[in-house]
Amino acid sequence: MSALSIQGVAKHFGNVTALDNVSLDIPEGTFTCLLGPSGCGKTTLLRIVAGLEQPSAGAVVLDGTDISGLPAHKRGLGMVFQSLALFPHLSVAENIGYGLRLQGVSATARREKAEELLGLVQLEGVADRRITQLSGGQRQRVAIARALALEPKLFLLDEPLSALDAKLREEMQVELRELQARLGVTTILVTHDQREAMTMGDLIVVMDHGEIRQVGAPLDVYRAPADRFVADFLGGANLMQGEVAAGNTVQLGEACIKIEDAIGAGNGEAVTLCVRAEDIQLTSGAPRDGNCLTAKVSFVRDLGHVVEVTANCDQGEVKVLVPAKEREGLAVDGEVTLHLPADVCRVLEK
Amino acid sequence: MSVRNSTPGYVLAFFPTLALGVLFLVPFGIMASISVAHRVTGGFYEPGFTLASYWRFVSPFFGGILLNSVVLSALAAMLAVMIAFPFTYLLTRQPRRIQVPVLVGLLAVLSLSEVIVGFSWSTLLSRSAGISNLFVAIGLMEKAQSWTPGFYAVIAGLTYVSLPYATMVLYPALSRLDPELPEAARTLGASPLRAFFEVIVPVSRRAIVACLIMAFVYSLGSYLLPSLLGRPQHWTITVHITDQAIYQSNLPFASAMAVFLLVTALLLVGFTQRFLGEKA
Ligand SMILES: Nc1ncnc2c1ncn2[C@@H]1O[C@H](COP(=O)(O)OP(=O)(O)OP(=O)(O)O)[C@@H](O)[C@H]1O
Ligand SMILES: [Mg+2]
């Protein structure tokens, strides 16, 4: 168990800036998810922590010690690679025991440890198989077991579940989270799947273009996105352009929307109003607080448990999730009134 | 689909069969029949059936040739692979703009004829104009020496001509190698050198064996370099075949040796394919 501190790390590949002055503190024993679109520098950051890539600037500090100059094989970190990188010429047990063999652990002790780890990842009875004789999900577990064999100070995973089918992926997310909680190992997982990040992370780090946009607990980031990018990337919020008006309101064309939280920007400034689809209600009459927009339904998608309504108003397209029982009477081209309760509207200044 | 499959199989098989027959089976048949013909000393040969030429294999003379051929070719093949493997691996880790010119350069070396390579080496290893003069100049040696003709001169020549081929055989396999494999070994505590020998080499063993065979068979078939850079005792079986066929006019014995060489090479390739096929 260890605490990690990334201090002002930058990485340039020729004239490509993969990371730009990234600073991040990861408390001991937490599960952190690095989340961001493709090419935003997640892998690069993880590789710099692992020592597989040298940062152009900045330092990586583990438990108060600067490890920036330490080569990868002396850092004592466990890593699960995107390709898994299992050794095809070795058996499952030999893969798991590889690091132990380098440390001079005896063959019987290695075997014992491998069996124990296979038990931990719920994959008994395959110790003597070749890697090619395993399914994708089984390989995944072997890769996790191998990375944990040396009881690493940090457990790093680069999109480890991306090759699995949707159902298995969801199962593995829960399993991996439980395993981490049991071992208490400080873990960093890279993903571009926000659901995955929300399922597993104690802490979510949202990245874009080599920069960190927001760090926080999953629900905090979801409920209070720091900017347009985070709001859109995490759960696809409705974003509407407007300007600040008197009385802590935002003027959206004709409509005037009251906001519960105090608005930082001054009157007349352009801001973005952010409302989650599940927070918008469909009403028939005018709501008491007057926070409403009229819109025309353009598409109705039945998802079973909920209905996703796409409607067009002056501010553009708005998505609304309503309970299935309110499906009645919703039709394409019908007029609807959208109620935006004051307590769910957030104002983004960027 | 059905349109494509409608061509009967025997029509499609016709051309390969014809090519194989004309280019391989017929010449091999002629050669095999000559190898069992009666030799007419001082003349040509007359048709017949005798295993006299094959019996000559069971002799210290032939055993010596065979041993020399195998040792020379095996050494050259191993040296070529030992140089080509790390070279090709490092090459595949470079950006494309470096890889392409190097590969083009290697192809250029391939276009050099063995004659040029042979004479270059014999000059390079000679006393009058060779590299030993350089060693004398920098004080490494007392006086210039001639290293050709000789055993090591043949090895040097054969290794040199095998190198580009070895690189070409290794290149596809090594450029497909998952770069995360050695990195995984590193995070588990292996130094870069250790990761090279314990992961990259064993993972590439099929390519290495294929490359060894290719270089071995190629060296075994080389006629010019052993005759140019070696003394008669360093001549490989290929040189002896030419010697018997052209200078000694003993076509049956030359043919018998050629049949033997071909069968050995085929067995070797078949054996390794079998061996590798089972392991994968
Ligand atoms: N070895 C390299 N040489 C040159 N550019 C690189 C190299 N590695 C990464 N990059 C660049 O750095 C940027 C960040 O890459 P990185 O692999 O960290 O992205 P990522 O967030 O992991 O993306 P993905 O989700 O697609 O894996 C990209 O623009 C990429 O092209
Ligand atoms: Mg990546």
JSON list of N, CA and C in Angstrom, two decimals, chain B residues 152-207:
[
{"chain": "B", "resi": 152, "resn": "TYR", "atom": "N", "xyz": [38.42, -19.89, -41.65]},
{"chain": "B", "resi": 152, "resn": "TYR", "atom": "CA", "xyz": [37.67, -18.73, -41.14]},
{"chain": "B", "resi": 152, "resn": "TYR", "atom": "C", "xyz": [37.29, -17.75, -42.23]},
{"chain": "B", "resi": 153, "resn": "ALA", "atom": "N", "xyz": [38.10, -17.75, -43.30]},
{"chain": "B", "resi": 153, "resn": "ALA", "atom": "CA", "xyz": [37.75, -16.89, -44.43]},
{"chain": "B", "resi": 153, "resn": "ALA", "atom": "C", "xyz": [36.45, -17.39, -45.06]},
{"chain": "B", "resi": 154, "resn": "VAL", "atom": "N", "xyz": [36.31, -18.72, -45.19]},
{"chain": "B", "resi": 154, "resn": "VAL", "atom": "CA", "xyz": [35.07, -19.28, -45.76]},
{"chain": "B", "resi": 154, "resn": "VAL", "atom": "C", "xyz": [33.89, -18.93, -44.86]},
{"chain": "B", "resi": 155, "resn": "ILE", "atom": "N", "xyz": [34.10, -19.11, -43.54]},
{"chain": "B", "resi": 155, "resn": "ILE", "atom": "CA", "xyz": [33.03, -18.80, -42.58]},
{"chain": "B", "resi": 155, "resn": "ILE", "atom": "C", "xyz": [32.61, -17.33, -42.72]},
{"chain": "B", "resi": 156, "resn": "ALA", "atom": "N", "xyz": [33.59, -16.45, -42.79]},
{"chain": "B", "resi": 156, "resn": "ALA", "atom": "CA", "xyz": [33.29, -15.01, -42.88]},
{"chain": "B", "resi": 156, "resn": "ALA", "atom": "C", "xyz": [32.47, -14.72, -44.13]},
{"chain": "B", "resi": 157, "resn": "GLY", "atom": "N", "xyz": [32.89, -15.30, -45.25]},
{"chain": "B", "resi": 157, "resn": "GLY", "atom": "CA", "xyz": [32.19, -15.07, -46.51]},
{"chain": "B", "resi": 157, "resn": "GLY", "atom": "C", "xyz": [30.76, -15.60, -46.46]},
{"chain": "B", "resi": 158, "resn": "LEU", "atom": "N", "xyz": [30.60, -16.83, -45.97]},
{"chain": "B", "resi": 158, "resn": "LEU", "atom": "CA", "xyz": [29.27, -17.44, -45.93]},
{"chain": "B", "resi": 158, "resn": "LEU", "atom": "C", "xyz": [28.35, -16.67, -44.97]},
{"chain": "B", "resi": 159, "resn": "THR", "atom": "N", "xyz": [28.90, -16.27, -43.83]},
{"chain": "B", "resi": 159, "resn": "THR", "atom": "CA", "xyz": [28.09, -15.51, -42.87]},
{"chain": "B", "resi": 159, "resn": "THR", "atom": "C", "xyz": [27.63, -14.20, -43.50]},
{"chain": "B", "resi": 160, "resn": "TYR", "atom": "N", "xyz": [28.58, -13.57, -44.20]},
{"chain": "B", "resi": 160, "resn": "TYR", "atom": "CA", "xyz": [28.26, -12.28, -44.80]},
{"chain": "B", "resi": 160, "resn": "TYR", "atom": "C", "xyz": [27.12, -12.39, -45.81]},
{"chain": "B", "resi": 161, "resn": "VAL", "atom": "N", "xyz": [27.18, -13.40, -46.70]},
{"chain": "B", "resi": 161, "resn": "VAL", "atom": "CA", "xyz": [26.12, -13.48, -47.71]},
{"chain": "B", "resi": 161, "resn": "VAL", "atom": "C", "xyz": [24.80, -13.95, -47.10]},
{"chain": "B", "resi": 162, "resn": "SER", "atom": "N", "xyz": [24.86, -14.67, -45.97]},
{"chain": "B", "resi": 162, "resn": "SER", "atom": "CA", "xyz": [23.61, -15.14, -45.35]},
{"chain": "B", "resi": 162, "resn": "SER", "atom": "C", "xyz": [22.90, -14.03, -44.58]},
{"chain": "B", "resi": 163, "resn": "LEU", "atom": "N", "xyz": [23.69, -13.04, -44.12]},
{"chain": "B", "resi": 163, "resn": "LEU", "atom": "CA", "xyz": [23.13, -12.00, -43.23]},
{"chain": "B", "resi": 163, "resn": "LEU", "atom": "C", "xyz": [21.89, -11.29, -43.76]},
{"chain": "B", "resi": 164, "resn": "PRO", "atom": "N", "xyz": [21.93, -10.75, -44.98]},
{"chain": "B", "resi": 164, "resn": "PRO", "atom": "CA", "xyz": [20.71, -10.06, -45.45]},
{"chain": "B", "resi": 164, "resn": "PRO", "atom": "C", "xyz": [19.50, -10.99, -45.52]},
{"chain": "B", "resi": 165, "resn": "TYR", "atom": "N", "xyz": [19.74, -12.25, -45.96]},
{"chain": "B", "resi": 165, "resn": "TYR", "atom": "CA", "xyz": [18.62, -13.20, -46.01]},
{"chain": "B", "resi": 165, "resn": "TYR", "atom": "C", "xyz": [18.07, -13.45, -44.62]},
{"chain": "B", "resi": 166, "resn": "ALA", "atom": "N", "xyz": [18.98, -13.63, -43.68]},
{"chain": "B", "resi": 166, "resn": "ALA", "atom": "CA", "xyz": [18.55, -13.89, -42.30]},
{"chain": "B", "resi": 166, "resn": "ALA", "atom": "C", "xyz": [17.71, -12.73, -41.79]},
{"chain": "B", "resi": 167, "resn": "THR", "atom": "N", "xyz": [18.15, -11.52, -42.08]},
{"chain": "B", "resi": 167, "resn": "THR", "atom": "CA", "xyz": [17.39, -10.34, -41.63]},
{"chain": "B", "resi": 167, "resn": "THR", "atom": "C", "xyz": [16.00, -10.33, -42.25]},
{"chain": "B", "resi": 168, "resn": "MET", "atom": "N", "xyz": [15.94, -10.66, -43.55]},
{"chain": "B", "resi": 168, "resn": "MET", "atom": "CA", "xyz": [14.64, -10.65, -44.24]},
{"chain": "B", "resi": 168, "resn": "MET", "atom": "C", "xyz": [13.69, -11.71, -43.66]},
{"chain": "B", "resi": 169, "resn": "VAL", "atom": "N", "xyz": [14.26, -12.86, -43.28]},
{"chain": "B", "resi": 169, "resn": "VAL", "atom": "CA", "xyz": [13.41, -13.92, -42.72]},
{"chain": "B", "resi": 169, "resn": "VAL", "atom": "C", "xyz": [12.93, -13.52, -41.33]},
{"chain": "B", "resi": 170, "resn": "LEU", "atom": "N", "xyz": [13.79, -12.86, -40.55]},
{"chain": "B", "resi": 170, "resn": "LEU", "atom": "CA", "xyz": [13.43, -12.52, -39.17]},
{"chain": "B", "resi": 170, "resn": "LEU", "atom": "C", "xyz": [12.53, -11.29, -39.08]},
{"chain": "B", "resi": 171, "resn": "TYR", "atom": "N", "xyz": [12.67, -10.41, -40.06]},
{"chain": "B", "resi": 171, "resn": "TYR", "atom": "CA", "xyz": [11.99, -9.12, -39.96]},
{"chain": "B", "resi": 171, "resn": "TYR", "atom": "C", "xyz": [10.47, -9.20, -39.74]},
{"chain": "B", "resi": 172, "resn": "PRO", "atom": "N", "xyz": [9.75, -9.97, -40.55]},
{"chain": "B", "resi": 172, "resn": "PRO", "atom": "CA", "xyz": [8.28, -9.99, -40.35]},
{"chain": "B", "resi": 172, "resn": "PRO", "atom": "C", "xyz": [7.90, -10.47, -38.95]},
{"chain": "B", "resi": 173, "resn": "ALA", "atom": "N", "xyz": [8.54, -11.54, -38.50]},
{"chain": "B", "resi": 173, "resn": "ALA", "atom": "CA", "xyz": [8.20, -12.08, -37.18]},
{"chain": "B", "resi": 173, "resn": "ALA", "atom": "C", "xyz": [8.51, -11.07, -36.08]},
{"chain": "B", "resi": 174, "resn": "LEU", "atom": "N", "xyz": [9.67, -10.44, -36.17]},
{"chain": "B", "resi": 174, "resn": "LEU", "atom": "CA", "xyz": [10.06, -9.52, -35.09]},
{"chain": "B", "resi": 174, "resn": "LEU", "atom": "C", "xyz": [9.26, -8.23, -35.12]},
{"chain": "B", "resi": 175, "resn": "SER", "atom": "N", "xyz": [8.83, -7.79, -36.31]},
{"chain": "B", "resi": 175, "resn": "SER", "atom": "CA", "xyz": [8.06, -6.54, -36.31]},
{"chain": "B", "resi": 175, "resn": "SER", "atom": "C", "xyz": [6.63, -6.80, -35.84]},
{"chain": "B", "resi": 176, "resn": "ARG", "atom": "N", "xyz": [6.20, -8.06, -35.87]},
{"chain": "B", "resi": 176, "resn": "ARG", "atom": "CA", "xyz": [4.87, -8.37, -35.35]},
{"chain": "B", "resi": 176, "resn": "ARG", "atom": "C", "xyz": [4.88, -8.61, -33.84]},
{"chain": "B", "resi": 177, "resn": "LEU", "atom": "N", "xyz": [6.07, -8.77, -33.29]},
{"chain": "B", "resi": 177, "resn": "LEU", "atom": "CA", "xyz": [6.19, -9.09, -31.86]},
{"chain": "B", "resi": 177, "resn": "LEU", "atom": "C", "xyz": [5.57, -7.98, -31.00]},
{"chain": "B", "resi": 178, "resn": "ASP", "atom": "N", "xyz": [4.76, -8.38, -30.04]},
{"chain": "B", "resi": 178, "resn": "ASP", "atom": "CA", "xyz": [4.07, -7.42, -29.18]},
{"chain": "B", "resi": 178, "resn": "ASP", "atom": "C", "xyz": [5.10, -6.67, -28.32]},
{"chain": "B", "resi": 179, "resn": "PRO", "atom": "N", "xyz": [5.23, -5.35, -28.51]},
{"chain": "B", "resi": 179, "resn": "PRO", "atom": "CA", "xyz": [6.24, -4.60, -27.75]},
{"chain": "B", "resi": 179, "resn": "PRO", "atom": "C", "xyz": [5.96, -4.62, -26.24]},
{"chain": "B", "resi": 180, "resn": "GLU", "atom": "N", "xyz": [4.74, -4.99, -25.86]},
{"chain": "B", "resi": 180, "resn": "GLU", "atom": "CA", "xyz": [4.43, -5.02, -24.43]},
{"chain": "B", "resi": 180, "resn": "GLU", "atom": "C", "xyz": [4.99, -6.27, -23.75]},
{"chain": "B", "resi": 181, "resn": "LEU", "atom": "N", "xyz": [5.38, -7.29, -24.55]},
{"chain": "B", "resi": 181, "resn": "LEU", "atom": "CA", "xyz": [5.93, -8.51, -23.94]},
{"chain": "B", "resi": 181, "resn": "LEU", "atom": "C", "xyz": [7.20, -8.25, -23.13]},
{"chain": "B", "resi": 182, "resn": "PRO", "atom": "N", "xyz": [8.23, -7.64, -23.76]},
{"chain": "B", "resi": 182, "resn": "PRO", "atom": "CA", "xyz": [9.42, -7.35, -22.94]},
{"chain": "B", "resi": 182, "resn": "PRO", "atom": "C", "xyz": [9.11, -6.35, -21.82]},
{"chain": "B", "resi": 183, "resn": "GLU", "atom": "N", "xyz": [8.16, -5.46, -22.05]},
{"chain": "B", "resi": 183, "resn": "GLU", "atom": "CA", "xyz": [7.82, -4.49, -21.01]},
{"chain": "B", "resi": 183, "resn": "GLU", "atom": "C", "xyz": [7.18, -5.18, -19.82]},
{"chain": "B", "resi": 184, "resn": "ALA", "atom": "N", "xyz": [6.36, -6.20, -20.10]},
{"chain": "B", "resi": 184, "resn": "ALA", "atom": "CA", "xyz": [5.75, -6.96, -19.00]},
{"chain": "B", "resi": 184, "resn": "ALA", "atom": "C", "xyz": [6.86, -7.62, -18.18]},
{"chain": "B", "resi": 185, "resn": "ALA", "atom": "N", "xyz": [7.86, -8.18, -18.89]},
{"chain": "B", "resi": 185, "resn": "ALA", "atom": "CA", "xyz": [8.98, -8.81, -18.18]},
{"chain": "B", "resi": 185, "resn": "ALA", "atom": "C", "xyz": [9.70, -7.77, -17.32]},
{"chain": "B", "resi": 186, "resn": "ARG", "atom": "N", "xyz": [9.83, -6.55, -17.84]},
{"chain": "B", "resi": 186, "resn": "ARG", "atom": "CA", "xyz": [10.51, -5.51, -17.08]},
{"chain": "B", "resi": 186, "resn": "ARG", "atom": "C", "xyz": [9.76, -5.15, -15.81]},
{"chain": "B", "resi": 187, "resn": "THR", "atom": "N", "xyz": [8.43, -5.02, -15.91]},
{"chain": "B", "resi": 187, "resn": "THR", "atom": "CA", "xyz": [7.69, -4.66, -14.69]},
{"chain": "B", "resi": 187, "resn": "THR", "atom": "C", "xyz": [7.74, -5.81, -13.68]},
{"chain": "B", "resi": 188, "resn": "LEU", "atom": "N", "xyz": [8.08, -7.02, -14.15]},
{"chain": "B", "resi": 188, "resn": "LEU", "atom": "CA", "xyz": [8.19, -8.13, -13.20]},
{"chain": "B", "resi": 188, "resn": "LEU", "atom": "C", "xyz": [9.60, -8.28, -12.67]},
{"chain": "B", "resi": 189, "resn": "GLY", "atom": "N", "xyz": [10.47, -7.35, -13.03]},
{"chain": "B", "resi": 189, "resn": "GLY", "atom": "CA", "xyz": [11.80, -7.33, -12.43]},
{"chain": "B", "resi": 189, "resn": "GLY", "atom": "C", "xyz": [12.94, -7.76, -13.34]},
{"chain": "B", "resi": 190, "resn": "ALA", "atom": "N", "xyz": [12.67, -7.97, -14.64]},
{"chain": "B", "resi": 190, "resn": "ALA", "atom": "CA", "xyz": [13.75, -8.39, -15.53]},
{"chain": "B", "resi": 190, "resn": "ALA", "atom": "C", "xyz": [14.45, -7.17, -16.12]},
{"chain": "B", "resi": 191, "resn": "SER", "atom": "N", "xyz": [15.79, -7.20, -16.13]},
{"chain": "B", "resi": 191, "resn": "SER", "atom": "CA", "xyz": [16.53, -6.13, -16.77]},
{"chain": "B", "resi": 191, "resn": "SER", "atom": "C", "xyz": [16.28, -6.22, -18.28]},
{"chain": "B", "resi": 192, "resn": "PRO", "atom": "N", "xyz": [16.57, -5.15, -19.03]},
{"chain": "B", "resi": 192, "resn": "PRO", "atom": "CA", "xyz": [16.32, -5.22, -20.48]},
{"chain": "B", "resi": 192, "resn": "PRO", "atom": "C", "xyz": [17.02, -6.40, -21.15]},
{"chain": "B", "resi": 193, "resn": "LEU", "atom": "N", "xyz": [18.26, -6.69, -20.74]},
{"chain": "B", "resi": 193, "resn": "LEU", "atom": "CA", "xyz": [19.00, -7.80, -21.34]},
{"chain": "B", "resi": 193, "resn": "LEU", "atom": "C", "xyz": [18.32, -9.14, -21.04]},
{"chain": "B", "resi": 194, "resn": "ARG", "atom": "N", "xyz": [17.88, -9.27, -19.79]},
{"chain": "B", "resi": 194, "resn": "ARG", "atom": "CA", "xyz": [17.21, -10.49, -19.36]},
{"chain": "B", "resi": 194, "resn": "ARG", "atom": "C", "xyz": [15.91, -10.67, -20.11]},
{"chain": "B", "resi": 195, "resn": "ALA", "atom": "N", "xyz": [15.17, -9.58, -20.26]},
{"chain": "B", "resi": 195, "resn": "ALA", "atom": "CA", "xyz": [13.90, -9.64, -20.99]},
{"chain": "B", "resi": 195, "resn": "ALA", "atom": "C", "xyz": [14.16, -10.07, -22.43]},
{"chain": "B", "resi": 196, "resn": "PHE", "atom": "N", "xyz": [15.30, -9.62, -22.99]},
{"chain": "B", "resi": 196, "resn": "PHE", "atom": "CA", "xyz": [15.64, -10.02, -24.36]},
{"chain": "B", "resi": 196, "resn": "PHE", "atom": "C", "xyz": [15.84, -11.53, -24.45]},
{"chain": "B", "resi": 197, "resn": "PHE", "atom": "N", "xyz": [16.66, -12.08, -23.55]},
{"chain": "B", "resi": 197, "resn": "PHE", "atom": "CA", "xyz": [16.97, -13.50, -23.64]},
{"chain": "B", "resi": 197, "resn": "PHE", "atom": "C", "xyz": [15.86, -14.40, -23.13]},
{"chain": "B", "resi": 198, "resn": "GLU", "atom": "N", "xyz": [15.08, -13.93, -22.18]},
{"chain": "B", "resi": 198, "resn": "GLU", "atom": "CA", "xyz": [14.07, -14.81, -21.59]},
{"chain": "B", "resi": 198, "resn": "GLU", "atom": "C", "xyz": [12.69, -14.66, -22.21]},
{"chain": "B", "resi": 199, "resn": "VAL", "atom": "N", "xyz": [12.47, -13.57, -22.93]},
{"chain": "B", "resi": 199, "resn": "VAL", "atom": "CA", "xyz": [11.14, -13.40, -23.54]},
{"chain": "B", "resi": 199, "resn": "VAL", "atom": "C", "xyz": [11.24, -13.28, -25.06]},
{"chain": "B", "resi": 200, "resn": "ILE", "atom": "N", "xyz": [12.03, -12.32, -25.54]},
{"chain": "B", "resi": 200, "resn": "ILE", "atom": "CA", "xyz": [12.04, -12.08, -26.98]},
{"chain": "B", "resi": 200, "resn": "ILE", "atom": "C", "xyz": [12.61, -13.28, -27.75]},
{"chain": "B", "resi": 201, "resn": "VAL", "atom": "N", "xyz": [13.72, -13.83, -27.26]},
{"chain": "B", "resi": 201, "resn": "VAL", "atom": "CA", "xyz": [14.32, -14.97, -27.96]},
{"chain": "B", "resi": 201, "resn": "VAL", "atom": "C", "xyz": [13.38, -16.19, -27.95]},
{"chain": "B", "resi": 202, "resn": "PRO", "atom": "N", "xyz": [12.91, -16.65, -26.79]},
{"chain": "B", "resi": 202, "resn": "PRO", "atom": "CA", "xyz": [12.03, -17.83, -26.84]},
{"chain": "B", "resi": 202, "resn": "PRO", "atom": "C", "xyz": [10.72, -17.61, -27.59]},
{"chain": "B", "resi": 203, "resn": "VAL", "atom": "N", "xyz": [10.18, -16.41, -27.52]},
{"chain": "B", "resi": 203, "resn": "VAL", "atom": "CA", "xyz": [8.93, -16.15, -28.24]},
{"chain": "B", "resi": 203, "resn": "VAL", "atom": "C", "xyz": [9.16, -16.21, -29.75]},
{"chain": "B", "resi": 204, "resn": "SER", "atom": "N", "xyz": [10.39, -15.89, -30.17]},
{"chain": "B", "resi": 204, "resn": "SER", "atom": "CA", "xyz": [10.71, -15.88, -31.60]},
{"chain": "B", "resi": 204, "resn": "SER", "atom": "C", "xyz": [11.36, -17.18, -32.05]},
{"chain": "B", "resi": 205, "resn": "ARG", "atom": "N", "xyz": [11.27, -18.24, -31.27]},
{"chain": "B", "resi": 205, "resn": "ARG", "atom": "CA", "xyz": [12.06, -19.43, -31.59]},
{"chain": "B", "resi": 205, "resn": "ARG", "atom": "C", "xyz": [11.71, -20.02, -32.95]},
{"chain": "B", "resi": 206, "resn": "ARG", "atom": "N", "xyz": [10.43, -19.93, -33.35]},
{"chain": "B", "resi": 206, "resn": "ARG", "atom": "CA", "xyz": [10.07, -20.47, -34.67]},
{"chain": "B", "resi": 206, "resn": "ARG", "atom": "C", "xyz": [10.81, -19.73, -35.77]},
{"chain": "B", "resi": 207, "resn": "ALA", "atom": "N", "xyz": [10.81, -18.41, -35.68]},
{"chain": "B", "resi": 207, "resn": "ALA", "atom": "CA", "xyz": [11.50, -17.61, -36.69]},
{"chain": "B", "resi": 207, "resn": "ALA", "atom": "C", "xyz": [13.00, -17.89, -36.66]}
]
